[in-house]
PDB file of C-alpha atoms in Angstrom:
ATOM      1  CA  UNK A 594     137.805 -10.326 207.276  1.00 75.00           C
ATOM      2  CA  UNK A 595     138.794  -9.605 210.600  1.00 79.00           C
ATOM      3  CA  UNK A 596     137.575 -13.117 212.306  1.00 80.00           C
ATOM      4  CA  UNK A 597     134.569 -12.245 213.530  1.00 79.00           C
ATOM      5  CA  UNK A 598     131.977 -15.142 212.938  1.00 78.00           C
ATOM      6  CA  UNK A 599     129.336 -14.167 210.558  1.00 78.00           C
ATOM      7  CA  UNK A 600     127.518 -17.643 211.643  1.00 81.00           C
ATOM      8  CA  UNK A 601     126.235 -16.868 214.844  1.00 84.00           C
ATOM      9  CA  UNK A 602     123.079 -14.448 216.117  1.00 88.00           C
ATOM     10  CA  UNK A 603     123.685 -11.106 217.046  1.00 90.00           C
ATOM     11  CA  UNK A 604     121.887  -7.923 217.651  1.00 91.00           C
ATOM     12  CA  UNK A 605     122.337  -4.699 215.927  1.00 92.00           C
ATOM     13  CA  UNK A 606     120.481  -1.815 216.901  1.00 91.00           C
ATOM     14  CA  UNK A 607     119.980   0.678 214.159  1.00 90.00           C
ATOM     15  CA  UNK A 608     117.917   4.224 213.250  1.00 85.00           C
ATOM     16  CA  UNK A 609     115.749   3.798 210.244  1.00 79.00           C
ATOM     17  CA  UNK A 610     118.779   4.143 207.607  1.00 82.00           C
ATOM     18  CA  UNK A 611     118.334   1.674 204.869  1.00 85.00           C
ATOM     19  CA  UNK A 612     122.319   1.636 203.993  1.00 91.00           C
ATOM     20  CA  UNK A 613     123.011   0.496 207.362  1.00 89.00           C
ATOM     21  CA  UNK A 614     120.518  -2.370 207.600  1.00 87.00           C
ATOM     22  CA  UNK A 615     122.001  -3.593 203.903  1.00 92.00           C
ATOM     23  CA  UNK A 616     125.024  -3.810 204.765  1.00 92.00           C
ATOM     24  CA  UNK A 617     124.464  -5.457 208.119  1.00 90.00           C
ATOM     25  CA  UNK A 618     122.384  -8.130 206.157  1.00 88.00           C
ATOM     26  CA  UNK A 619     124.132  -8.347 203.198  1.00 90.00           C
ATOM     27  CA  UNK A 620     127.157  -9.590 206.007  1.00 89.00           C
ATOM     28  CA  UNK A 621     125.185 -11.770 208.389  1.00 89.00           C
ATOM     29  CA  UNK A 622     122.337 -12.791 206.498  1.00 87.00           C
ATOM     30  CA  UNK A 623     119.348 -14.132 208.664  1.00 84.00           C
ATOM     31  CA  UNK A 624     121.303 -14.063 211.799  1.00 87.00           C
ATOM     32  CA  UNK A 625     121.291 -10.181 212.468  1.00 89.00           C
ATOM     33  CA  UNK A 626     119.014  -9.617 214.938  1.00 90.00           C
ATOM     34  CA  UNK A 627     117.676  -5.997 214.014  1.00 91.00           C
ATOM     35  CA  UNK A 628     116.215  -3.664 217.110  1.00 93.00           C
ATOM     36  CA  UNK A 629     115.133   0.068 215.848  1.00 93.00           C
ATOM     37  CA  UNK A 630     115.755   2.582 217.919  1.00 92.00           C
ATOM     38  CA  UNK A 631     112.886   3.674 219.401  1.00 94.00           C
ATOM     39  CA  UNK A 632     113.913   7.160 220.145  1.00 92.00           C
ATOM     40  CA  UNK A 633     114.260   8.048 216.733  1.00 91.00           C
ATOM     41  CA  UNK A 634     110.936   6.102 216.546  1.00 94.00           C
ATOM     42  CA  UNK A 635     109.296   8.484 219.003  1.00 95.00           C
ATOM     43  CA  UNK A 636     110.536  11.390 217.384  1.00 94.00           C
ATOM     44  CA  UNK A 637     109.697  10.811 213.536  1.00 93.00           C
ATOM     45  CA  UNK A 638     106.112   9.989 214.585  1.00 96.00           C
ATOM     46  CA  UNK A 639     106.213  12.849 217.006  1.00 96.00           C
ATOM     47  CA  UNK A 640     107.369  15.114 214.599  1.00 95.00           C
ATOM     48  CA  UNK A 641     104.434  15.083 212.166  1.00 95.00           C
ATOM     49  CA  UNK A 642     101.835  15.253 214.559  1.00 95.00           C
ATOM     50  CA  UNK A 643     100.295  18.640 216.361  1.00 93.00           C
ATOM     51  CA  UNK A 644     101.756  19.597 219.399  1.00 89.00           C
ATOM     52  CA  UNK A 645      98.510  18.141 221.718  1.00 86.00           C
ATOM     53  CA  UNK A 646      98.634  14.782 219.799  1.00 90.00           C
ATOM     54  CA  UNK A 647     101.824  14.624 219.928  1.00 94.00           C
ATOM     55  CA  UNK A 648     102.505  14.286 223.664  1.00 94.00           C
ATOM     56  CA  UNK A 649      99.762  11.282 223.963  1.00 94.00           C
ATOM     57  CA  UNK A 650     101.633   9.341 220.941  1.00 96.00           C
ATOM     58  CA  UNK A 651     104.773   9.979 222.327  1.00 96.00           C
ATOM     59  CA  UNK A 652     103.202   8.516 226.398  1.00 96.00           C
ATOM     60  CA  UNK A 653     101.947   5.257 224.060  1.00 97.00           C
ATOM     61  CA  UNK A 654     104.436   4.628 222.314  1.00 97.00           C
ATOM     62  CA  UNK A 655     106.686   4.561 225.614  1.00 96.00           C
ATOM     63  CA  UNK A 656     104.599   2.408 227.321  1.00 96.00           C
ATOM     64  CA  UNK A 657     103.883  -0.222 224.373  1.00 96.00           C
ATOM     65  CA  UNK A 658     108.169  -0.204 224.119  1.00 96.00           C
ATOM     66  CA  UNK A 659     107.890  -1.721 228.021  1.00 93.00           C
ATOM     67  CA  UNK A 660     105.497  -4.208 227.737  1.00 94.00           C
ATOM     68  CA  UNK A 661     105.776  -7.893 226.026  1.00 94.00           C
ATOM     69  CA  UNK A 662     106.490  -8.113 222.359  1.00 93.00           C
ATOM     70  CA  UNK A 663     103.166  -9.205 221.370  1.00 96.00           C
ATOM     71  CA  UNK A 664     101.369  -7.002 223.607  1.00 97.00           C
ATOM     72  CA  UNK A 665     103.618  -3.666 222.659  1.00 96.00           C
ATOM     73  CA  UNK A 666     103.429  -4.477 219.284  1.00 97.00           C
ATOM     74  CA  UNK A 667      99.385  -4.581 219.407  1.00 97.00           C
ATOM     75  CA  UNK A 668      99.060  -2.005 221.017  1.00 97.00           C
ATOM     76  CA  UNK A 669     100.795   0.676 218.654  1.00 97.00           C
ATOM     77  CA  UNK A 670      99.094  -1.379 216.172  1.00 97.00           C
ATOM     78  CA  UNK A 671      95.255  -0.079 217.596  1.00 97.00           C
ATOM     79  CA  UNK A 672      97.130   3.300 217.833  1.00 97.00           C
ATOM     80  CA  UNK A 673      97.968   3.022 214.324  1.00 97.00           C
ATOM     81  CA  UNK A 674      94.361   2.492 213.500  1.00 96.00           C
ATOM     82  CA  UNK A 675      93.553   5.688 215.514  1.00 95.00           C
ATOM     83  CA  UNK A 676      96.278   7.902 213.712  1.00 96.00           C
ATOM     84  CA  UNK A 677      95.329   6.882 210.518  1.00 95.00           C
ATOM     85  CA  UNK A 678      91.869   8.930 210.391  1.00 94.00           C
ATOM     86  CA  UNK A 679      93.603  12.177 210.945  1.00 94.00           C
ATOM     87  CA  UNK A 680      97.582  11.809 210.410  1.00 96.00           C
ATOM     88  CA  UNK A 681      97.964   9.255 207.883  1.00 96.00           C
ATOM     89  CA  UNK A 682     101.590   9.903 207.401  1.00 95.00           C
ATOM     90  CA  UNK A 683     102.397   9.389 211.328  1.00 96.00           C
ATOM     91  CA  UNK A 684     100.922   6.501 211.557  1.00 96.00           C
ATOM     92  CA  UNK A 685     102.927   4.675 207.820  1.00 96.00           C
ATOM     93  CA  UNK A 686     106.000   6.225 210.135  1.00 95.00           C
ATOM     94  CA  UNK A 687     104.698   3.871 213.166  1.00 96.00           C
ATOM     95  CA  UNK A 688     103.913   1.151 211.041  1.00 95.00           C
ATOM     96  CA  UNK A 689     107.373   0.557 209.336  1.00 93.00           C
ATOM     97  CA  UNK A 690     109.619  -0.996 211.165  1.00 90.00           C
ATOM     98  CA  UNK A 691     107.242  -1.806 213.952  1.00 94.00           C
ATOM     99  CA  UNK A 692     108.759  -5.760 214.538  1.00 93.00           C
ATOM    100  CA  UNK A 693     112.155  -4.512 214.767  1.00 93.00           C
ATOM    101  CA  UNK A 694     111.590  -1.976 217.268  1.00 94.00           C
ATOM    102  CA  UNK A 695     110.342  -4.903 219.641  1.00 95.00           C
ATOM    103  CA  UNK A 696     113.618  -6.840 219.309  1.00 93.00           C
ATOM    104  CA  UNK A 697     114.617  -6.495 222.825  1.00 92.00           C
ATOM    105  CA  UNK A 698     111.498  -7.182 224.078  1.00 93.00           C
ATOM    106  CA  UNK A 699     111.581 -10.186 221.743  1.00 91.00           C
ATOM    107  CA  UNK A 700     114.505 -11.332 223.410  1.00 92.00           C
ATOM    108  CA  UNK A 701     113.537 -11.114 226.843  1.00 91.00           C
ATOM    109  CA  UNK A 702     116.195  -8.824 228.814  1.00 90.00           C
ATOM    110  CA  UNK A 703     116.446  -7.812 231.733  1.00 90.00           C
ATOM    111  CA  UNK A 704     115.207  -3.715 231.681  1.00 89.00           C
ATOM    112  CA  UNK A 705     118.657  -2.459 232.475  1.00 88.00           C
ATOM    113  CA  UNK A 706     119.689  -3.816 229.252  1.00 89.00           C
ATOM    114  CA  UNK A 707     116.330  -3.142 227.374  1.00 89.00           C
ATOM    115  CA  UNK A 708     116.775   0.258 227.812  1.00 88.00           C
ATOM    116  CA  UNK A 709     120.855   0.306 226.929  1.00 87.00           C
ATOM    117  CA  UNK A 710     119.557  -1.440 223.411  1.00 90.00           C
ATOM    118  CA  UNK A 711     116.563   0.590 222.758  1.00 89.00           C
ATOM    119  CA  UNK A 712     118.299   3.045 221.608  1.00 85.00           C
ATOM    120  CA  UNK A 713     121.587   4.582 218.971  1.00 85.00           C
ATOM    121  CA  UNK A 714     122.265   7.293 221.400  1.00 76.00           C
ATOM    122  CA  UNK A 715     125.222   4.880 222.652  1.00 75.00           C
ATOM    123  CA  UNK A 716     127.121   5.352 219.895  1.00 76.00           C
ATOM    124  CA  UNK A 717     125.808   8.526 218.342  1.00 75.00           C
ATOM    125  CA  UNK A 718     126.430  10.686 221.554  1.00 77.00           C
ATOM    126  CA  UNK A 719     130.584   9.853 220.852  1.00 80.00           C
ATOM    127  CA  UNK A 720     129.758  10.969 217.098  1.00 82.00           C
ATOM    128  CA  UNK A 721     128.504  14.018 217.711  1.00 82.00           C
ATOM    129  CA  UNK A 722     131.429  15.234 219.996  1.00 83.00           C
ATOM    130  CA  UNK A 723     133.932  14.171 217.533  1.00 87.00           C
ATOM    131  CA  UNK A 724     131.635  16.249 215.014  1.00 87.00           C
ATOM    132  CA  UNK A 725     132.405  19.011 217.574  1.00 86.00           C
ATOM    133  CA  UNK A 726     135.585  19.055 217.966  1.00 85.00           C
ATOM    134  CA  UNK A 727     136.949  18.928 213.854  1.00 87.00           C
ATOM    135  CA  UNK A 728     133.912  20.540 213.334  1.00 86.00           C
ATOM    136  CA  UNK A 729     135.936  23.954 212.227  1.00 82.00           C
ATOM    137  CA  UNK A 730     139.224  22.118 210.670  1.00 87.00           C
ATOM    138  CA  UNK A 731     138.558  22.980 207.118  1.00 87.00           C
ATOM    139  CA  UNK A 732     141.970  20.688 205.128  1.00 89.00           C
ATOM    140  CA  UNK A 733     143.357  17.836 206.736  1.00 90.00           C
ATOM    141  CA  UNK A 734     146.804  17.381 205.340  1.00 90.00           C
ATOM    142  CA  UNK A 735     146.869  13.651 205.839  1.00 92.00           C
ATOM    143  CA  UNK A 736     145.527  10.430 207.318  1.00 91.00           C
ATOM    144  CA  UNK A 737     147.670  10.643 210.571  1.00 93.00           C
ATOM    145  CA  UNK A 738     145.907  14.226 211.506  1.00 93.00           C
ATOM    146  CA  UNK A 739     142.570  12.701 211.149  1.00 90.00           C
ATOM    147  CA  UNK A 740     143.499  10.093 213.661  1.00 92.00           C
ATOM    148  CA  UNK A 741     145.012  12.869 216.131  1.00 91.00           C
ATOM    149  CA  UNK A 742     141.835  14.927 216.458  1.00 91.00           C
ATOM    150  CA  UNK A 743     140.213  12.041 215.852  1.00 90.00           C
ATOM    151  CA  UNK A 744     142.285  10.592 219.156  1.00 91.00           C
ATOM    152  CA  UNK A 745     142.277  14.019 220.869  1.00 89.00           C
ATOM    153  CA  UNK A 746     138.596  14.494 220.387  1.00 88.00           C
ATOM    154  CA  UNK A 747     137.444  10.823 222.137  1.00 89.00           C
ATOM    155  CA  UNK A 748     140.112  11.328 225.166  1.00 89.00           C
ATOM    156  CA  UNK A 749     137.923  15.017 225.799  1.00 85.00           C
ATOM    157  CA  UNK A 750     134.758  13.170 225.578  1.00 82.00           C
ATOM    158  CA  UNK A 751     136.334   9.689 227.384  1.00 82.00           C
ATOM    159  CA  UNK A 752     135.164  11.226 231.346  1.00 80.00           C
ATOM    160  CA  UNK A 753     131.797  11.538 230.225  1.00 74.00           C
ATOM    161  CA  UNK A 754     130.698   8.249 229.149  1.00 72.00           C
ATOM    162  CA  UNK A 755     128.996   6.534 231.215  1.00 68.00           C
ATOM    163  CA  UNK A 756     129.374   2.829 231.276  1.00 69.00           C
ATOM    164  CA  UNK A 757     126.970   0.513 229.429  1.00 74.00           C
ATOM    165  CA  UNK A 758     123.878   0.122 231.716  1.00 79.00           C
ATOM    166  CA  UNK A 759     123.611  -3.759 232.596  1.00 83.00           C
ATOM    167  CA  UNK A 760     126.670  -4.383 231.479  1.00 84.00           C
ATOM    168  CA  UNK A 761     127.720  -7.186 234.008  1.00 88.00           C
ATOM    169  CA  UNK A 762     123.959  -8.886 232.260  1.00 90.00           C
ATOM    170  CA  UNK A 763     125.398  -9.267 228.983  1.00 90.00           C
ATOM    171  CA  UNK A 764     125.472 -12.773 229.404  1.00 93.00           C
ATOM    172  CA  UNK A 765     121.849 -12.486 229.304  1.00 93.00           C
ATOM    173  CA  UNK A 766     121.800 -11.155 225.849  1.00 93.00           C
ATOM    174  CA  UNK A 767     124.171 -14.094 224.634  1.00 92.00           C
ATOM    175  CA  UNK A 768     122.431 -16.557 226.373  1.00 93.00           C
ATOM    176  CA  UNK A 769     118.819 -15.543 224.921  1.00 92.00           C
ATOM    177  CA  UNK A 770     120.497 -15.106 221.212  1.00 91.00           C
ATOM    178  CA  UNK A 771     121.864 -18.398 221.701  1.00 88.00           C
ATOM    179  CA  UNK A 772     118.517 -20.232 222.285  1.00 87.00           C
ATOM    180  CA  UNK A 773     116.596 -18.126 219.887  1.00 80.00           C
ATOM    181  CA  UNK A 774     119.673 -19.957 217.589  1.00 74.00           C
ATOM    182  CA  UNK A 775     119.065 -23.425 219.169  1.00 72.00           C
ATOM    183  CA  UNK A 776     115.416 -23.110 219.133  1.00 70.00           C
ATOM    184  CA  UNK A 777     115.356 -22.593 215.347  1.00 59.00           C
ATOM    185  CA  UNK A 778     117.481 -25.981 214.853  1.00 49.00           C
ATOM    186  CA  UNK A 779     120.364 -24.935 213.131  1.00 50.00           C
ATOM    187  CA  UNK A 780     118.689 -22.312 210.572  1.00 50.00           C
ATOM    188  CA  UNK A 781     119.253 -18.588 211.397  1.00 49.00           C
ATOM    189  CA  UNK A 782     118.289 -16.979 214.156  1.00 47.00           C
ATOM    190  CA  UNK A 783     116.176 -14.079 212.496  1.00 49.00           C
ATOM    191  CA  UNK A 784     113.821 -17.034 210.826  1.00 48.00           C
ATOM    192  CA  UNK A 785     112.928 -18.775 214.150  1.00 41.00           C
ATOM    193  CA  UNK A 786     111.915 -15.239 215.219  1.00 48.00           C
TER     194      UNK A 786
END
């Protein structure tokens, strides 16, 4: 509604919420790009293993996330095989989803921007200081005090962002969702995939 093209590819990186990926879908259709973050990856897996297993997931999973697409993805994929003998539940975590957490390495970016995308904690690390700071304010009188501590809490937390890593590469990203576009001759993006 606010005239932003719905007909073009882009990438959204989401946690596993099923909501989130509706809605983004149910708006763009085959041209959302979907990456999953890894992180949260990491730690669902993580978090139903024993502590020993656990580590030597966690050291796999890191370095399938840095290689190729292909060769990532086949990788977890033999670990998946291995997990399933003893921890059948970690390894259905690994498995679902396992495409969209290569999306970036799909695409081909540069690692600066690889690792900005591989992960929510962009815009979940603003979240949880707002959560913070109206964390103890227990009746809001009106819409215009939410936006004030809403306001007040992002200028606290403004000096410690950090800019986006590779951001002056961006054109990277646009260029490579572009061709993906191209390559797949006018249909969506996601399809040519």
């Amino acid at each position: 509604d606010r005239g932003l093209p719905v007909e073009r590819a882009r990438l959204f990186v989401l946690d596993g919420g099923k909501g989130l990926r509706k809605a983004v879908r149910g708006i763009f259709g085959d041209w959302a790009l979907v990456h999953r973050c890894q992180l949260h990856k990491i730690r669902n897996v993580c978090d139903q293993l024993p502590d020993d297993q656990s580590a030597q997931t966690r050291s796999i999973m890191k370095a399938a996330f840095g290689m190729k697409h292909k060769a990532g993805i086949s990788k977890l994929r033999e670990h998946i095989t291995w997990l399933d003998r003893e921890h059948p539940s970690a390894a259905r975590s690994l498995e679902e989803g396992l495409e969209e957490m290569f999306t970036v390495n799909r695409l081909e970016l540069p690692p600066r921007l690889c690792r900005t995308f591989s992960s929510t904690n962009m815009i979940e690390s603003p979240n949880s200081g707002i959560r913070r700071a109206i964390g103890r304010v227990t009746r809001w009188r009106d819409g215009r005090m939410v936006l004030r501590w809403v306001g007040h809490a992002l200028s606290n937390i403004e000096p410690r962002w950090r800019r986006i890593d590779g951001a002056d590469l961006l054109w990277v990203l646009r260029q490579n969702l572009d061709a993906l576009a191209l390559n797949s001759k006018g249909d969506p993006a996601v399809k040519a995939a």
